[in-house]
Amino acid sequence: MKKILIIGSCGQIGTELVLNLRSRHGDSNVYAADLHVDCPVKLSGGPYVQMDVLKKEAVRDFIISKKISEVYLLAALLSAKAEKNPAFAWELNMDGLFTILDLAKEGYIDKIFWPSSIAVFGPTTPQENTPQLTVMEPSTVYGISKQAGERWCEYYHNHYGVDVRSIRYPGLISYTSLPGGGTTDYAVDIFYQAKLGNEFSCFLADDTVLPMMYMEDAIRATLELMDVPKESVKIRSSYNLSGCSFTPKEISEEIQKHIPEFKITYAPDFRQAIADTWPGSIDDSFARSDWGWGEKYNLEMLVNVMLENIDVSMISDA
Ligand code: NAD
Ligand code: SER
């Protein structure tokens, strides 16, 4: 049985990825790692280790001693938080990646998953149906770090044969854990406020269209990409991936079909400037043809499943 490590496992993606990987590979073979000293209850069914990805030697010792063969590196500062602390965002988003890429180069790790983002695109990128290969001049520190990470992943694959695989996730929507400080977080927060019966003040303007995806689709895409033979993975920077695109107005209207009294107001802040540089929709034809990707959730389905499952006590507990 292979041993798998997920670094940044307590976050929005990590929580669901750990549970999925444990159900496939067995609880004891999937190590969850994060900064937190205590293991969150949701991840307590298998091994948990307190780990700072910036502590290079400790990370190396753990991976080598436990004979970890597959690493999912999720620890990062997301777009909004990164703009508040650019130097640290660059350090966190890049240094951990080099530690893991180098371990693979030295033969300790067989396969790596490292997520990129729609933030790799910038104001000069075509905004509709954004192609896989196009102009990329990101203007946020988060986007710059993701673009640099993509270049290094491809470099380590081309020069050292490292099997690293990546997806440019759109904004992810889920209810299992709270989002960690991105520009697309409004599309999760809105459900908590709607269910609590509160008016929602949106930090983006009503007509800001962004690519989004329901988490189940994102996890399935990740596992599908990690499962295919390496010859099928032709893009070694990061794959474009599309779910559904919508504006704050469109998602609020979909919520109003279930909760007619729900009200939204708009108070754009610094995150508007970030969103304005990102695409509105994504062309993911390379992912479709290389490894058979296809999304399942549209806006209507995503709103249904979120309203059915969201637990408002999570925001009072947070
Ligand atoms: P998140 O902020 O919810 O979770 C990140 C986790 O990393 C947190 O649990 C945090 O405690 C942990 N972490 C932070 N610093 C660490 C360190 N030094 N050592 C170990 N752990 C550390 O983020 P997420 O939404 O789960 O995103 C995971 C990855 O996916 C990131 O690389 C992010 O850029 C990327 N991504 C996410 C989205 C999205 O919409 N959620 C979209 C595109 C890309
Ligand atoms: N959801 C992420 C963010 O807003 C996109 O990478 O930062």
PDB file of N, CA and C and ligand atoms in Angstrom, residues 7-8 10-14 34-36 51-54 74-76 78 92 115-117 142 146 169-172 178 180 184, ligand 1:
ATOM      1  N   ILE A   7      -0.352  17.938   2.855  1.00  0.00           N
ATOM      2  CA  ILE A   7       0.141  19.075   3.658  1.00  0.00           C
ATOM      3  C   ILE A   7      -0.808  20.251   3.435  1.00  0.00           C
ATOM      4  N   GLY A   8      -1.331  20.793   4.553  1.00  0.00           N
ATOM      5  CA  GLY A   8      -2.382  21.812   4.453  1.00  0.00           C
ATOM      6  C   GLY A   8      -3.741  21.129   4.481  1.00  0.00           C
ATOM      7  N   CYS A  10      -6.017  20.710   6.779  1.00  0.00           N
ATOM      8  CA  CYS A  10      -7.176  21.195   7.555  1.00  0.00           C
ATOM      9  C   CYS A  10      -7.950  22.277   6.816  1.00  0.00           C
ATOM     10  N   GLY A  11      -7.532  22.618   5.599  1.00  0.00           N
ATOM     11  CA  GLY A  11      -8.176  23.703   4.870  1.00  0.00           C
ATOM     12  C   GLY A  11      -9.390  23.248   4.087  1.00  0.00           C
ATOM     13  N   GLN A  12      -9.872  24.147   3.233  1.00  0.00           N
ATOM     14  CA  GLN A  12     -11.121  23.895   2.506  1.00  0.00           C
ATOM     15  C   GLN A  12     -11.008  22.653   1.611  1.00  0.00           C
ATOM     16  N   ILE A  13      -9.907  22.536   0.877  1.00  0.00           N
ATOM     17  CA  ILE A  13      -9.737  21.376  -0.012  1.00  0.00           C
ATOM     18  C   ILE A  13      -9.220  20.170   0.770  1.00  0.00           C
ATOM     19  N   GLY A  14      -8.239  20.422   1.640  1.00  0.00           N
ATOM     20  CA  GLY A  14      -7.567  19.324   2.339  1.00  0.00           C
ATOM     21  C   GLY A  14      -8.521  18.446   3.116  1.00  0.00           C
ATOM     22  N   ASP A  34      -0.750  19.551   9.024  1.00  0.00           N
ATOM     23  CA  ASP A  34      -1.099  20.976   8.991  1.00  0.00           C
ATOM     24  C   ASP A  34      -0.398  21.653  10.169  1.00  0.00           C
ATOM     25  N   LEU A  35      -0.509  22.986  10.213  1.00  0.00           N
ATOM     26  CA  LEU A  35       0.109  23.756  11.291  1.00  0.00           C
ATOM     27  C   LEU A  35      -0.519  23.468  12.652  1.00  0.00           C
ATOM     28  N   HIS A  36      -1.830  23.191  12.640  1.00  0.00           N
ATOM     29  CA  HIS A  36      -2.553  23.051  13.916  1.00  0.00           C
ATOM     30  C   HIS A  36      -1.967  21.937  14.769  1.00  0.00           C
ATOM     31  N   MET A  51       2.723  19.892  11.282  1.00  0.00           N
ATOM     32  CA  MET A  51       3.861  20.117  10.380  1.00  0.00           C
ATOM     33  C   MET A  51       3.810  21.532   9.816  1.00  0.00           C
ATOM     34  N   ASP A  52       4.958  22.208   9.841  1.00  0.00           N
ATOM     35  CA  ASP A  52       5.096  23.509   9.172  1.00  0.00           C
ATOM     36  C   ASP A  52       5.898  23.241   7.899  1.00  0.00           C
ATOM     37  N   VAL A  53       5.274  23.454   6.747  1.00  0.00           N
ATOM     38  CA  VAL A  53       5.941  23.111   5.490  1.00  0.00           C
ATOM     39  C   VAL A  53       7.218  23.935   5.287  1.00  0.00           C
ATOM     40  N   LEU A  54       7.332  25.039   6.022  1.00  0.00           N
ATOM     41  CA  LEU A  54       8.541  25.860   5.895  1.00  0.00           C
ATOM     42  C   LEU A  54       9.710  25.305   6.714  1.00  0.00           C
ATOM     43  N   LEU A  74      -0.913  21.416  -0.287  1.00  0.00           N
ATOM     44  CA  LEU A  74      -2.006  22.397  -0.351  1.00  0.00           C
ATOM     45  C   LEU A  74      -1.731  23.655   0.457  1.00  0.00           C
ATOM     46  N   ALA A  75      -0.705  23.645   1.298  1.00  0.00           N
ATOM     47  CA  ALA A  75      -0.441  24.804   2.160  1.00  0.00           C
ATOM     48  C   ALA A  75      -0.082  26.022   1.314  1.00  0.00           C
ATOM     49  N   ALA A  76      -0.824  27.095   1.499  1.00  0.00           N
ATOM     50  CA  ALA A  76      -0.563  28.334   0.738  1.00  0.00           C
ATOM     51  C   ALA A  76      -1.352  29.470   1.375  1.00  0.00           C
ATOM     52  N   LEU A  78      -3.950  32.260   0.230  1.00  0.00           N
ATOM     53  CA  LEU A  78      -4.797  32.517  -0.936  1.00  0.00           C
ATOM     54  C   LEU A  78      -4.794  34.011  -1.289  1.00  0.00           C
ATOM     55  N   LEU A  92       5.846  31.314   1.609  1.00  0.00           N
ATOM     56  CA  LEU A  92       5.048  30.107   1.885  1.00  0.00           C
ATOM     57  C   LEU A  92       4.683  29.380   0.590  1.00  0.00           C
ATOM     58  N   PRO A 115      -1.653  22.366  -6.384  1.00  0.00           N
ATOM     59  CA  PRO A 115      -2.701  23.112  -7.069  1.00  0.00           C
ATOM     60  C   PRO A 115      -2.265  24.497  -7.513  1.00  0.00           C
ATOM     61  N   SER A 116      -2.648  24.837  -8.736  1.00  0.00           N
ATOM     62  CA  SER A 116      -2.525  26.208  -9.190  1.00  0.00           C
ATOM     63  C   SER A 116      -3.928  26.823  -9.170  1.00  0.00           C
ATOM     64  N   SER A 117      -4.115  27.908  -9.892  1.00  0.00           N
ATOM     65  CA  SER A 117      -5.350  28.689  -9.735  1.00  0.00           C
ATOM     66  C   SER A 117      -5.627  29.504 -10.997  1.00  0.00           C
ATOM     67  N   TYR A 142      -0.327  36.399  -5.209  1.00  0.00           N
ATOM     68  CA  TYR A 142      -0.814  35.015  -5.261  1.00  0.00           C
ATOM     69  C   TYR A 142      -0.680  34.470  -6.692  1.00  0.00           C
ATOM     70  N   LYS A 146       1.711  31.443  -8.078  1.00  0.00           N
ATOM     71  CA  LYS A 146       1.165  30.257  -8.743  1.00  0.00           C
ATOM     72  C   LYS A 146       1.778  30.099 -10.150  1.00  0.00           C
ATOM     73  N   TYR A 169      -7.375  25.380 -10.269  1.00  0.00           N
ATOM     74  CA  TYR A 169      -8.738  25.363  -9.733  1.00  0.00           C
ATOM     75  C   TYR A 169      -9.412  26.718  -9.935  1.00  0.00           C
ATOM     76  N   PRO A 170     -10.706  26.680 -10.248  1.00  0.00           N
ATOM     77  CA  PRO A 170     -11.516  27.902 -10.148  1.00  0.00           C
ATOM     78  C   PRO A 170     -11.850  28.139  -8.667  1.00  0.00           C
ATOM     79  N   GLY A 171     -12.706  29.113  -8.352  1.00  0.00           N
ATOM     80  CA  GLY A 171     -13.153  29.305  -6.970  1.00  0.00           C
ATOM     81  C   GLY A 171     -13.956  28.093  -6.531  1.00  0.00           C
ATOM     82  N   LEU A 172     -13.624  27.543  -5.354  1.00  0.00           N
ATOM     83  CA  LEU A 172     -14.262  26.295  -4.936  1.00  0.00           C
ATOM     84  C   LEU A 172     -15.341  26.542  -3.883  1.00  0.00           C
ATOM     85  N   LEU A 178     -14.582  25.816   6.155  1.00  0.00           N
ATOM     86  CA  LEU A 178     -14.714  27.201   5.685  1.00  0.00           C
ATOM     87  C   LEU A 178     -13.554  27.564   4.758  1.00  0.00           C
ATOM     88  N   GLY A 180     -10.428  29.773   3.050  1.00  0.00           N
ATOM     89  CA  GLY A 180      -9.285  30.276   3.813  1.00  0.00           C
ATOM     90  C   GLY A 180      -8.779  31.667   3.474  1.00  0.00           C
ATOM     91  N   THR A 184     -12.806  34.446  -4.070  1.00  0.00           N
ATOM     92  CA  THR A 184     -14.056  33.762  -4.422  1.00  0.00           C
ATOM     93  C   THR A 184     -14.841  33.328  -3.178  1.00  0.00           C
TER      94      THR A 184
HETATM   95  P1  NAD B   1      -7.034  26.920   2.897  1.00  0.00           P
HETATM   96  O1  NAD B   1      -6.525  28.277   3.254  1.00  0.00           O
HETATM   97  O2  NAD B   1      -8.453  26.592   3.215  1.00  0.00           O
HETATM   98  O3  NAD B   1      -6.119  25.810   3.557  1.00  0.00           O
HETATM   99  C1  NAD B   1      -4.731  25.879   3.580  1.00  0.00           C
HETATM  100  C2  NAD B   1      -4.234  25.050   4.752  1.00  0.00           C
HETATM  101  O4  NAD B   1      -2.816  25.155   4.763  1.00  0.00           O
HETATM  102  C3  NAD B   1      -4.745  25.582   6.091  1.00  0.00           C
HETATM  103  O5  NAD B   1      -5.334  24.523   6.841  1.00  0.00           O
HETATM  104  C4  NAD B   1      -3.493  26.098   6.762  1.00  0.00           C
HETATM  105  O6  NAD B   1      -3.492  25.933   8.182  1.00  0.00           O
HETATM  106  C5  NAD B   1      -2.415  25.261   6.109  1.00  0.00           C
HETATM  107  N1  NAD B   1      -1.096  25.903   6.182  1.00  0.00           N
HETATM  108  C6  NAD B   1      -0.802  27.208   6.069  1.00  0.00           C
HETATM  109  N2  NAD B   1       0.512  27.418   6.250  1.00  0.00           N
HETATM  110  C7  NAD B   1       1.061  26.208   6.470  1.00  0.00           C
HETATM  111  C8  NAD B   1       2.372  25.768   6.749  1.00  0.00           C
HETATM  112  N3  NAD B   1       3.396  26.635   6.851  1.00  0.00           N
HETATM  113  N4  NAD B   1       2.593  24.449   6.912  1.00  0.00           N
HETATM  114  C9  NAD B   1       1.559  23.554   6.839  1.00  0.00           C
HETATM  115  N5  NAD B   1       0.282  23.923   6.617  1.00  0.00           N
HETATM  116  C10 NAD B   1       0.040  25.226   6.424  1.00  0.00           C
HETATM  117  O7  NAD B   1      -6.741  26.704   1.350  1.00  0.00           O
HETATM  118  P2  NAD B   1      -7.529  25.783   0.325  1.00  0.00           P
HETATM  119  O8  NAD B   1      -8.671  26.571  -0.198  1.00  0.00           O
HETATM  120  O9  NAD B   1      -7.762  24.457   0.898  1.00  0.00           O
HETATM  121  O10 NAD B   1      -6.453  25.737  -0.852  1.00  0.00           O
HETATM  122  C11 NAD B   1      -5.494  24.715  -0.909  1.00  0.00           C
HETATM  123  C12 NAD B   1      -4.640  24.950  -2.130  1.00  0.00           C
HETATM  124  O11 NAD B   1      -5.474  25.027  -3.301  1.00  0.00           O
HETATM  125  C13 NAD B   1      -3.841  26.255  -2.118  1.00  0.00           C
HETATM  126  O12 NAD B   1      -2.613  26.049  -2.741  1.00  0.00           O
HETATM  127  C14 NAD B   1      -4.686  27.191  -2.954  1.00  0.00           C
HETATM  128  O13 NAD B   1      -3.899  28.165  -3.555  1.00  0.00           O
HETATM  129  C15 NAD B   1      -5.256  26.254  -3.973  1.00  0.00           C
HETATM  130  N6  NAD B   1      -6.499  26.763  -4.557  1.00  0.00           N
HETATM  131  C16 NAD B   1      -7.635  26.879  -3.815  1.00  0.00           C
HETATM  132  C17 NAD B   1      -8.784  27.392  -4.389  1.00  0.00           C
HETATM  133  C18 NAD B   1     -10.053  27.540  -3.607  1.00  0.00           C
HETATM  134  O14 NAD B   1     -11.028  28.122  -4.122  1.00  0.00           O
HETATM  135  N7  NAD B   1     -10.143  27.049  -2.390  1.00  0.00           N
HETATM  136  C19 NAD B   1      -8.780  27.773  -5.741  1.00  0.00           C
HETATM  137  C20 NAD B   1      -7.587  27.664  -6.452  1.00  0.00           C
HETATM  138  C21 NAD B   1      -6.461  27.131  -5.860  1.00  0.00           C
END
